[in-house]
């Protein structure tokens, strides 16, 4: 799916790390040439360092040819929840700008309804944490400030903001919820992705054999 002379959006997370490695190996072998990578996080940039051309800046006018990313949840309509790595804001910019957006997940990420397993990450500027959480509670959500692991205090995004993970009893209308959350003053972006995915590749083991199916 990735061709030579392409601009490729590089998602964040363990699944996408394999894609970065795979493309990098083909660049080294000469099978692919002139690939420009657009990392969506410090992590993705670090993985691609030394393999890719200088990073392509999102402000440039040429659209990305393809974006490859993972997801925390995928529903039958190819709507997503992303943001387990707190990189959903940059991921959304890159993924929506791509001519083709491909999501790679294992079968355990497939759900009938968004929010079934994973909370919705919401990136919030620090000064607005309390009012944003209060507003979300009034909407029926259960917000929780994401705390760091092996670090005292909250998770800080690459933009210098905090992440609130919001659990909802149900998400019947992800399109409306995405808009409503983003309209709260102090919210930068949330992890609901709708109407942007072209292909979902689902890896699973069937009869003892690894297979990949596509929706």
Coordinates of C-alpha atoms in Angstrom, one line a residue, residues 105-186:
X105 CA -5.5 -3.5 14.8
X106 CA -5.9 -6.9 16.4
X107 CA -9.3 -8.5 16.6
X108 CA -9.6 -7.6 20.3
X109 CA -10.0 -3.9 19.3
X110 CA -13.2 -4.5 17.4
X111 CA -16.4 -3.5 19.3
X112 CA -20.1 -3.1 18.5
X113 CA -20.3 0.3 20.1
X114 CA -17.5 2.8 20.8
X115 CA -16.8 3.2 24.5
X116 CA -17.6 -0.4 25.2
X117 CA -14.1 -1.0 26.7
X118 CA -12.0 2.1 26.3
X119 CA -12.6 5.6 27.7
X120 CA -12.6 8.7 25.4
X121 CA -9.3 10.6 25.8
X122 CA -9.7 14.4 25.9
X123 CA -6.7 16.7 25.7
X124 CA -7.2 19.8 27.9
X125 CA -5.1 22.9 28.5
X126 CA -4.0 22.8 32.2
X127 CA -5.8 25.9 33.4
X128 CA -9.1 24.5 32.2
X129 CA -8.9 21.0 33.8
X130 CA -11.5 21.6 36.6
X131 CA -14.2 23.5 34.5
X132 CA -13.8 21.0 31.7
X133 CA -14.2 18.0 34.0
X134 CA -17.3 19.7 35.6
X135 CA -18.9 20.2 32.2
X136 CA -18.2 16.6 31.2
X137 CA -19.9 15.4 34.4
X138 CA -23.0 17.5 33.5
X139 CA -23.0 15.7 30.1
X140 CA -23.2 12.3 31.9
X141 CA -19.5 11.4 31.5
X142 CA -17.2 10.2 34.2
X143 CA -13.9 12.1 33.7
X144 CA -10.6 11.0 35.2
X145 CA -7.3 12.8 34.9
X146 CA -4.7 10.5 33.4
X147 CA -1.8 10.0 35.7
X148 CA 1.8 9.2 34.6
X149 CA 3.5 5.9 35.0
X150 CA 7.0 6.0 36.5
X151 CA 6.4 9.8 36.8
X152 CA 4.8 11.8 39.6
X153 CA 1.8 13.8 38.4
X154 CA -0.4 13.7 35.3
X155 CA 0.5 12.7 31.8
X156 CA 1.7 15.6 29.7
X157 CA 1.1 15.5 26.0
X158 CA 3.7 16.6 23.3
X159 CA 1.7 19.9 23.2
X160 CA 2.2 20.5 27.0
X161 CA -1.4 19.7 27.9
X162 CA -3.2 17.1 30.1
X163 CA -5.4 14.2 29.2
X164 CA -8.8 13.5 30.8
X165 CA -10.2 9.9 30.1
X166 CA -14.0 10.0 30.0
X167 CA -16.2 7.0 30.4
X168 CA -19.7 7.1 29.1
X169 CA -22.5 4.6 29.8
X170 CA -23.1 4.5 26.0
X171 CA -22.1 6.4 22.9
X172 CA -25.1 6.2 20.5
X173 CA -23.9 9.1 18.3
X174 CA -20.1 9.3 18.1
X175 CA -20.3 12.2 15.5
X176 CA -22.3 14.4 17.9
X177 CA -20.2 13.5 20.9
X178 CA -16.9 14.4 19.1
X179 CA -18.3 17.8 18.2
X180 CA -19.8 18.4 21.7
X181 CA -16.6 17.6 23.5
X182 CA -14.5 19.8 21.2
X183 CA -16.9 22.7 21.8
X184 CA -16.1 22.8 25.5
X185 CA -13.8 25.8 26.2
X186 CA -10.3 24.5 27.2

